[in-house]
Amino acid sequence: NSEKGPWKTVSFNPSLHDHSLFFDDDGRVYMATGAGNISLIELNSEVTGIKPGGFNQVIIPNATLTAGPNAGLPAEGSQLFKYKDKYYLFSITWPRGGMRTELVFRADKITGPYEGRIAFQDQGIAQGGIVDTPTGNWYAYLFQDHGAVGRVPYLVPMKWEDGWPVIGTNGKAPIHLDQKTVNASIPSIVTSDEFERPTKLLATLKSSNRGENDYIRAAFPLQWQWNHNPDNRFWSLTDRPGWLRLTTGRVDTNLLDARNTLTQRMFGPNCVGSVAIDISKMKAGDIAGLAAFQKNYGYVGVKAEENSRKIVMVSAESGKPVELASIPVDQNVYFLKVQGDFADRADLATFYYSLDNREWKPIGSPLKMRYTLPHFMGYRFGLFSFATKSAGGFVDFDYFHVAVDSTK
């Protein structure tokens, strides 16, 4: 039962680059893997490792050349399918001076020989596979690197002609699809959160032997993700019911190194995220707040010093964090806000603070958000707290509110 399990984790060596798993209808199991030269590697029936003496060789040499001689990114990201007794392998390449391009190869046998062609080349939308519906419609499911907002999924109409998949409407990806409304409880990919939980349930899970994953799943809906595997000793929804507590557990030098940063996607065309934060238990050297989180991040937050506090705006647009503004403050609860503007790829984040949750003041400078490969999934709202001098201080977040920015 793929929804309820049971599931188990399996890993083995050697690592296989950008692979996909394929179960053939004769019971044999394979992985398609590699860059440039695409290999097919047979696994054992338990899928716990490479099958001794099984099939293991390159099936598509120099796959990149299918898009032409001006090779850039080697063909990779293989996805293997079987349709009407033929095998179809999809991969991605990126010719120099061109765009991300979807390739397809087909063969009568899984081991080849394969012939290939360009499957789709429009707006850099590529990498993925194909799916059909019960009514007989076919689609390619692909994605596009859409500036600082990150990777955007695309469902592109597809049909079959002469045994080849033909993707797109006249070779293009339509912006809108004519789909019937389905009454299904599909949650949004983002959500506001008051951090109110059944504290008795969380306390029971934390003290039981069911494991940390059960505890985390009960504590946070799927819209939330930690930027690292969390250290569950240093966050809590029960120490102060209705608040998220982040406690510093070690000393770090910057936001990218900080543990237990809690994030949600930023989204286009315009979005806004805001928090209320109690900073009364920060220690000197602690920094906490709300970020537009990526490699080249920016944030508005509170910085604690020996005998004072100040609201700061920090920008790592250049690749290194720079404090662009600081304002001395003397109260315990503050309100912070980040606006994201992705319309027409403006890719700007603007930072605000408020002392009363009514009058909002901009601080620092807008951050020019940039897509980078180290954090290639795009910008995120990030709730954070880290120590630069000594661990043990903490902050409490009363809520996180996210919405479409109605001012745009």
Short mmCIF file of C-alpha atoms in Angstrom, two decimals:
data_model
loop_
_atom_site.label_atom_id
_atom_site.label_comp_id
_atom_site.label_asym_id
_atom_site.label_seq_id
_atom_site.Cartn_x
_atom_site.Cartn_y
_atom_site.Cartn_z
CA ASN A 1 0.00 0.00 0.00
CA SER A 2 1.95 2.99 -1.27
CA GLU A 3 0.03 5.46 0.91
CA LYS A 4 0.23 3.62 4.23
CA GLY A 5 3.29 1.41 3.78
CA PRO A 6 5.08 -0.30 5.31
CA TRP A 7 8.11 1.42 3.77
CA LYS A 8 11.76 0.67 4.33
CA THR A 9 14.96 2.47 3.34
CA VAL A 10 17.47 0.69 1.11
CA SER A 11 20.86 1.98 0.02
CA PHE A 12 23.86 0.44 -1.70
CA ASN A 13 27.15 1.23 -3.39
CA PRO A 14 28.32 2.35 -5.84
CA SER A 15 26.32 5.53 -6.22
CA LEU A 16 24.53 5.86 -9.57
CA HIS A 17 24.28 9.33 -11.09
CA ASP A 18 20.82 10.85 -11.75
CA HIS A 19 19.19 7.45 -11.95
CA SER A 20 15.62 6.18 -12.34
CA LEU A 21 14.17 2.85 -11.28
CA PHE A 22 12.38 0.66 -13.83
CA PHE A 23 10.44 -2.56 -13.24
CA ASP A 24 10.09 -4.50 -16.48
CA ASP A 25 7.07 -6.72 -17.10
CA ASP A 26 9.26 -9.85 -17.02
CA GLY A 27 10.05 -9.21 -13.35
CA ARG A 28 13.55 -7.83 -13.88
CA VAL A 29 14.57 -4.54 -12.27
CA TYR A 30 16.90 -1.90 -13.70
CA MET A 31 18.30 1.53 -13.15
CA ALA A 32 18.96 3.91 -16.05
CA THR A 33 21.84 6.16 -15.03
CA GLY A 34 24.73 8.32 -16.17
CA ALA A 35 25.63 11.59 -17.88
CA GLY A 36 26.57 11.71 -21.54
CA ASN A 37 26.81 7.95 -21.78
CA ILE A 38 23.56 6.45 -20.48
CA SER A 39 23.92 3.04 -18.83
CA LEU A 40 21.41 0.37 -17.88
CA ILE A 41 22.25 -1.52 -14.69
CA GLU A 42 20.29 -4.54 -13.51
CA LEU A 43 19.41 -4.82 -9.81
CA ASN A 44 18.57 -7.89 -7.79
CA SER A 45 14.91 -8.79 -7.29
CA GLU A 46 14.89 -7.31 -3.77
CA VAL A 47 16.21 -3.98 -5.14
CA THR A 48 18.95 -3.98 -2.51
CA GLY A 49 21.94 -3.85 -4.85
CA ILE A 50 23.38 -4.49 -8.27
CA LYS A 51 22.68 -8.01 -9.53
CA PRO A 52 25.90 -10.09 -9.78
CA GLY A 53 26.30 -11.09 -13.41
CA GLY A 54 23.30 -9.01 -14.43
CA PHE A 55 23.10 -6.62 -17.37
CA ASN A 56 25.43 -3.65 -16.83
CA GLN A 57 26.58 -1.58 -19.79
CA VAL A 58 26.18 1.65 -21.75
CA ILE A 59 23.05 1.52 -23.89
CA ILE A 60 23.19 5.07 -25.35
CA PRO A 61 26.71 6.38 -25.97
CA ASN A 62 27.15 10.14 -26.45
CA ALA A 63 23.44 10.77 -25.89
CA THR A 64 24.15 14.51 -25.70
CA LEU A 65 24.94 14.67 -29.42
CA THR A 66 21.27 14.05 -30.23
CA ALA A 67 20.74 17.80 -29.62
CA GLY A 68 23.64 18.73 -31.91
CA PRO A 69 27.42 19.08 -31.71
CA ASN A 70 27.41 22.19 -29.48
CA ALA A 71 27.32 20.09 -26.31
CA GLY A 72 26.89 21.73 -22.92
CA LEU A 73 25.25 19.89 -20.04
CA PRO A 74 25.72 16.16 -20.74
CA ALA A 75 22.48 14.23 -21.22
CA GLU A 76 21.27 13.02 -17.81
CA GLY A 77 18.12 12.68 -15.69
CA SER A 78 17.03 9.50 -17.48
CA GLN A 79 13.44 8.28 -17.18
CA LEU A 80 12.55 4.91 -18.73
CA PHE A 81 9.05 3.81 -19.85
CA LYS A 82 7.50 1.01 -21.86
CA TYR A 83 4.62 1.61 -24.28
CA LYS A 84 3.22 -0.82 -26.85
CA ASP A 85 6.23 -3.15 -26.67
CA LYS A 86 8.77 -0.38 -27.18
CA TYR A 87 11.06 1.19 -24.60
CA TYR A 88 11.34 4.98 -24.34
CA LEU A 89 14.10 6.72 -22.42
CA PHE A 90 13.79 10.47 -21.77
CA SER A 91 16.73 12.64 -20.73
CA ILE A 92 17.75 16.29 -20.44
CA THR A 93 20.58 18.17 -22.09
CA TRP A 94 21.50 21.84 -22.43
CA PRO A 95 23.36 22.85 -25.62
CA ARG A 96 25.78 25.76 -25.25
CA GLY A 97 24.04 28.99 -26.16
CA GLY A 98 20.70 27.20 -26.21
CA MET A 99 18.11 26.08 -23.71
CA ARG A 100 17.34 23.05 -21.58
CA THR A 101 16.14 20.43 -24.04
CA GLU A 102 14.20 17.19 -23.63
CA LEU A 103 15.51 14.18 -25.56
CA VAL A 104 13.82 10.84 -26.19
CA PHE A 105 15.28 7.53 -27.30
CA ARG A 106 13.39 4.39 -28.27
CA ALA A 107 14.22 0.73 -28.77
CA ASP A 108 12.50 -2.61 -29.34
CA LYS A 109 14.50 -4.18 -26.50
CA ILE A 110 15.40 -2.60 -23.18
CA THR A 111 19.07 -3.26 -23.89
CA GLY A 112 18.90 -1.42 -27.22
CA PRO A 113 19.91 -0.41 -29.78
CA TYR A 114 18.28 3.00 -29.24
CA GLU A 115 17.54 5.74 -31.75
CA GLY A 116 17.00 9.29 -30.50
CA ARG A 117 15.62 12.70 -31.33
CA ILE A 118 14.74 16.02 -29.67
CA ALA A 119 11.42 15.54 -27.91
CA PHE A 120 10.76 19.12 -26.78
CA GLN A 121 12.51 22.48 -26.88
CA ASP A 122 10.53 25.45 -25.57
CA GLN A 123 11.30 28.01 -22.83
CA GLY A 124 13.80 25.64 -21.23
CA ILE A 125 10.96 23.37 -20.06
CA ALA A 126 12.48 19.91 -19.80
CA GLN A 127 13.43 16.94 -17.60
CA GLY A 128 10.87 14.44 -16.45
CA GLY A 129 8.73 11.78 -18.04
CA ILE A 130 5.26 10.97 -19.38
CA VAL A 131 1.92 9.91 -17.94
CA ASP A 132 -1.48 8.90 -19.34
CA THR A 133 -4.93 9.34 -17.82
CA PRO A 134 -7.81 6.84 -17.57
CA THR A 135 -9.55 8.75 -20.39
CA GLY A 136 -6.60 8.19 -22.73
CA ASN A 137 -4.95 11.61 -22.64
CA TRP A 138 -1.16 11.81 -22.49
CA TYR A 139 1.04 14.43 -20.87
CA ALA A 140 4.70 15.09 -20.33
CA TYR A 141 5.49 16.20 -16.78
CA LEU A 142 8.51 18.49 -16.93
CA PHE A 143 9.88 21.56 -15.17
CA GLN A 144 11.41 24.94 -15.88
CA ASP A 145 14.10 26.85 -13.98
CA HIS A 146 12.00 29.98 -13.52
CA GLY A 147 14.41 32.49 -12.05
CA ALA A 148 14.66 32.98 -8.30
CA VAL A 149 11.28 31.38 -7.59
CA GLY A 150 12.94 28.09 -8.47
CA ARG A 151 11.79 25.11 -10.45
CA VAL A 152 8.21 25.30 -11.74
CA PRO A 153 6.40 22.08 -12.74
CA TYR A 154 4.74 21.94 -16.16
CA LEU A 155 2.15 19.49 -17.45
CA VAL A 156 2.40 19.58 -21.25
CA PRO A 157 -0.07 17.87 -23.62
CA MET A 158 1.39 15.00 -25.63
CA LYS A 159 0.31 12.64 -28.39
CA TRP A 160 1.81 9.70 -30.25
CA GLU A 161 2.76 9.90 -33.94
CA ASP A 162 4.48 7.05 -35.79
CA GLY A 163 5.55 5.51 -32.49
CA TRP A 164 7.14 8.69 -31.16
CA PRO A 165 5.92 11.01 -28.39
CA VAL A 166 5.09 14.49 -29.72
CA ILE A 167 5.08 16.98 -26.84
CA GLY A 168 3.37 20.36 -26.78
CA THR A 169 0.75 22.25 -28.76
CA ASN A 170 2.43 23.11 -32.04
CA GLY A 171 5.72 22.55 -30.24
CA LYS A 172 4.91 24.92 -27.37
CA ALA A 173 3.92 24.51 -23.74
CA PRO A 174 0.48 26.11 -23.21
CA ILE A 175 0.11 28.34 -20.18
CA HIS A 176 -3.39 27.03 -19.45
CA LEU A 177 -4.84 23.52 -19.68
CA ASP A 178 -8.51 22.74 -20.15
CA GLN A 179 -9.07 20.49 -17.16
CA LYS A 180 -12.22 19.49 -15.36
CA THR A 181 -12.48 20.50 -11.72
CA VAL A 182 -11.93 17.56 -9.40
CA ASN A 183 -13.39 17.62 -5.90
CA ALA A 184 -10.34 16.50 -3.99
CA SER A 185 -8.80 17.78 -0.79
CA ILE A 186 -5.42 18.71 -2.22
CA PRO A 187 -3.59 21.00 0.20
CA SER A 188 -1.81 24.14 -0.88
CA ILE A 189 1.98 23.98 -1.09
CA VAL A 190 2.11 26.82 1.47
CA THR A 191 0.14 27.50 4.63
CA SER A 192 -0.13 29.97 7.47
CA ASP A 193 0.54 28.50 10.89
CA GLU A 194 -0.45 29.61 14.39
CA PHE A 195 1.78 26.87 15.90
CA GLU A 196 -1.13 25.53 17.92
CA ARG A 197 -0.91 21.73 18.31
CA PRO A 198 -2.37 19.01 20.55
CA THR A 199 0.43 19.32 23.07
CA LYS A 200 -0.52 16.07 24.81
CA LEU A 201 -0.06 14.18 21.53
CA LEU A 202 3.32 15.79 20.88
CA ALA A 203 4.49 15.07 24.40
CA THR A 204 3.42 11.45 24.06
CA LEU A 205 5.20 11.03 20.74
CA LYS A 206 8.35 12.67 22.03
CA SER A 207 8.55 10.28 24.99
CA SER A 208 7.57 7.15 23.05
CA ASN A 209 9.61 4.80 20.92
CA ARG A 210 7.79 5.60 17.68
CA GLY A 211 10.71 7.63 16.42
CA GLU A 212 11.60 11.19 15.54
CA ASN A 213 9.87 11.09 12.14
CA ASP A 214 6.47 10.46 13.73
CA TYR A 215 7.10 13.36 16.06
CA ILE A 216 8.06 15.74 13.25
CA ARG A 217 5.11 14.68 11.05
CA ALA A 218 2.70 15.34 13.90
CA ALA A 219 4.31 18.69 14.64
CA PHE A 220 4.40 20.17 11.14
CA PRO A 221 2.25 19.85 8.00
CA LEU A 222 4.02 18.97 4.77
CA GLN A 223 4.19 22.61 3.67
CA TRP A 224 7.07 23.05 6.14
CA GLN A 225 10.60 21.80 5.52
CA TRP A 226 13.77 22.08 7.61
CA ASN A 227 16.84 23.32 5.78
CA HIS A 228 18.95 20.59 7.48
CA ASN A 229 17.89 17.41 9.22
CA PRO A 230 16.58 18.98 12.44
CA ASP A 231 18.10 18.53 15.85
CA ASN A 232 14.93 17.79 17.78
CA ARG A 233 16.50 18.79 21.08
CA PHE A 234 16.43 22.44 20.07
CA TRP A 235 12.95 23.13 18.79
CA SER A 236 9.63 22.81 20.56
CA LEU A 237 5.91 23.44 20.16
CA THR A 238 5.18 22.38 23.73
CA ASP A 239 7.54 24.46 25.88
CA ARG A 240 5.25 27.41 25.23
CA PRO A 241 1.98 26.16 23.70
CA GLY A 242 0.91 28.17 20.66
CA TRP A 243 4.48 29.25 19.93
CA LEU A 244 7.42 27.73 18.04
CA ARG A 245 10.56 27.83 20.16
CA LEU A 246 13.96 27.71 18.44
CA THR A 247 16.88 27.24 20.82
CA THR A 248 20.47 27.62 19.69
CA GLY A 249 22.35 24.35 20.10
CA ARG A 250 25.76 25.34 18.76
CA VAL A 251 27.74 28.32 17.47
CA ASP A 252 27.55 29.22 13.76
CA THR A 253 28.94 32.03 11.67
CA ASN A 254 26.09 32.65 9.24
CA LEU A 255 22.56 31.67 8.25
CA LEU A 256 23.61 28.97 5.77
CA ASP A 257 25.33 27.03 8.54
CA ALA A 258 22.52 27.42 11.08
CA ARG A 259 20.63 24.30 12.16
CA ASN A 260 16.84 24.13 12.58
CA THR A 261 15.84 26.81 10.10
CA LEU A 262 12.18 26.14 9.25
CA THR A 263 11.12 27.03 5.70
CA GLN A 264 8.25 27.29 3.24
CA ARG A 265 8.31 28.09 -0.45
CA MET A 266 8.15 31.62 -1.73
CA PHE A 267 5.91 31.81 -4.80
CA GLY A 268 4.97 34.01 -7.69
CA PRO A 269 3.91 36.35 -8.94
CA ASN A 270 3.87 38.10 -5.53
CA CYS A 271 3.87 36.80 -1.98
CA VAL A 272 4.31 37.98 1.57
CA GLY A 273 5.31 36.17 4.76
CA SER A 274 5.21 37.63 8.28
CA VAL A 275 5.99 36.55 11.83
CA ALA A 276 5.73 37.76 15.41
CA ILE A 277 8.84 36.98 17.45
CA ASP A 278 9.57 37.16 21.18
CA ILE A 279 13.30 37.83 21.67
CA SER A 280 13.39 38.22 25.45
CA LYS A 281 15.54 35.11 26.00
CA MET A 282 18.19 35.73 23.36
CA LYS A 283 21.82 35.63 24.45
CA ALA A 284 24.53 38.06 23.34
CA GLY A 285 25.59 37.14 19.81
CA ASP A 286 22.27 35.53 18.87
CA ILE A 287 20.56 36.47 15.62
CA ALA A 288 16.97 35.47 14.80
CA GLY A 289 14.30 36.49 12.33
CA LEU A 290 12.70 35.91 8.93
CA ALA A 291 14.68 35.31 5.75
CA ALA A 292 14.34 35.14 2.01
CA PHE A 293 16.39 31.98 2.13
CA GLN A 294 18.75 30.72 -0.55
CA LYS A 295 22.52 30.75 -1.09
CA ASN A 296 22.39 34.52 -1.71
CA TYR A 297 19.93 35.19 1.10
CA GLY A 298 18.60 38.25 2.84
CA TYR A 299 16.86 38.64 6.18
CA VAL A 300 15.28 40.99 8.66
CA GLY A 301 15.88 40.01 12.26
CA VAL A 302 16.96 40.90 15.75
CA LYS A 303 20.63 40.87 16.77
CA ALA A 304 21.41 40.60 20.46
CA GLU A 305 24.45 42.32 21.92
CA GLU A 306 25.75 42.42 25.50
CA ASN A 307 23.40 45.10 26.77
CA SER A 308 21.24 45.96 23.78
CA ARG A 309 19.12 44.65 20.91
CA LYS A 310 18.78 45.95 17.38
CA ILE A 311 16.69 45.13 14.33
CA VAL A 312 18.97 44.44 11.37
CA MET A 313 18.66 43.80 7.67
CA VAL A 314 21.39 41.57 6.24
CA SER A 315 22.00 40.88 2.55
CA ALA A 316 24.16 38.12 1.06
CA GLU A 317 23.37 39.24 -2.48
CA SER A 318 27.12 39.47 -3.17
CA GLY A 319 27.67 35.96 -1.83
CA LYS A 320 28.77 37.18 1.61
CA PRO A 321 26.47 38.54 4.35
CA VAL A 322 26.57 42.32 4.81
CA GLU A 323 24.59 44.23 7.44
CA LEU A 324 22.89 47.02 5.48
CA ALA A 325 20.81 48.56 8.28
CA SER A 326 20.43 48.41 12.07
CA ILE A 327 17.97 50.12 14.40
CA PRO A 328 18.28 50.01 18.23
CA VAL A 329 15.15 48.65 19.93
CA ASP A 330 14.09 48.01 23.52
CA GLN A 331 10.98 45.80 23.58
CA ASN A 332 10.51 42.04 23.64
CA VAL A 333 8.08 41.30 20.77
CA TYR A 334 8.58 42.43 17.19
CA PHE A 335 6.86 41.87 13.89
CA LEU A 336 8.84 41.05 10.74
CA LYS A 337 7.77 40.75 7.12
CA VAL A 338 9.29 39.74 3.77
CA GLN A 339 7.65 40.52 0.43
CA GLY A 340 8.61 38.58 -2.69
CA ASP A 341 8.09 40.00 -6.18
CA PHE A 342 8.61 37.42 -8.93
CA ALA A 343 6.36 39.05 -11.56
CA ASP A 344 8.10 39.25 -14.93
CA ARG A 345 11.17 37.83 -13.16
CA ALA A 346 11.70 40.96 -11.10
CA ASP A 347 12.99 38.59 -8.37
CA LEU A 348 13.06 41.16 -5.56
CA ALA A 349 12.63 40.62 -1.82
CA THR A 350 11.80 43.61 0.38
CA PHE A 351 12.09 43.58 4.17
CA TYR A 352 9.96 45.28 6.83
CA TYR A 353 9.56 45.50 10.59
CA SER A 354 6.87 46.77 12.92
CA LEU A 355 6.74 47.54 16.63
CA ASP A 356 2.95 47.22 16.88
CA ASN A 357 1.83 45.05 13.90
CA ARG A 358 0.09 48.07 12.39
CA GLU A 359 2.71 50.48 11.12
CA TRP A 360 5.27 48.74 8.91
CA LYS A 361 8.62 50.29 8.03
CA PRO A 362 11.00 49.11 5.30
CA ILE A 363 14.54 48.35 6.37
CA GLY A 364 17.75 48.00 4.40
CA SER A 365 17.58 47.49 0.64
CA PRO A 366 15.61 45.13 -1.61
CA LEU A 367 17.44 41.89 -2.28
CA LYS A 368 17.93 40.94 -5.92
CA MET A 369 17.17 37.24 -5.63
CA ARG A 370 19.20 35.00 -7.91
CA TYR A 371 18.82 31.39 -8.91
CA THR A 372 21.91 29.43 -7.93
CA LEU A 373 22.76 25.76 -8.39
CA PRO A 374 23.91 25.13 -4.79
CA HIS A 375 20.30 25.79 -3.67
CA PHE A 376 18.61 25.17 -7.01
CA MET A 377 15.07 24.73 -5.64
CA GLY A 378 14.47 28.48 -5.34
CA TYR A 379 13.88 30.98 -2.54
CA ARG A 380 12.01 30.15 0.64
CA PHE A 381 10.69 31.96 3.68
CA GLY A 382 12.92 30.91 6.57
CA LEU A 383 12.32 31.20 10.32
CA PHE A 384 15.71 31.04 12.02
CA SER A 385 17.77 31.57 15.14
CA PHE A 386 21.51 30.98 15.50
CA ALA A 387 24.26 31.80 17.98
CA THR A 388 27.56 33.43 17.08
CA LYS A 389 29.05 33.44 20.61
CA SER A 390 27.49 30.80 22.88
CA ALA A 391 24.58 28.36 22.64
CA GLY A 392 21.52 28.19 24.85
CA GLY A 393 19.49 31.29 24.01
CA PHE A 394 16.08 30.97 22.37
CA VAL A 395 13.33 32.86 20.60
CA ASP A 396 9.60 32.15 20.31
CA PHE A 397 7.59 32.64 17.10
CA ASP A 398 3.89 33.28 17.72
CA TYR A 399 2.80 32.60 14.14
CA PHE A 400 3.81 32.53 10.50
CA HIS A 401 1.35 34.10 8.04
CA VAL A 402 1.72 33.68 4.30
CA ALA A 403 -0.44 35.21 1.57
CA VAL A 404 -0.56 36.50 -1.95
CA ASP A 405 0.69 40.07 -1.78
CA SER A 406 -2.46 42.07 -2.49
CA THR A 407 -0.53 45.34 -2.76
CA LYS A 408 0.95 44.31 -6.12
#
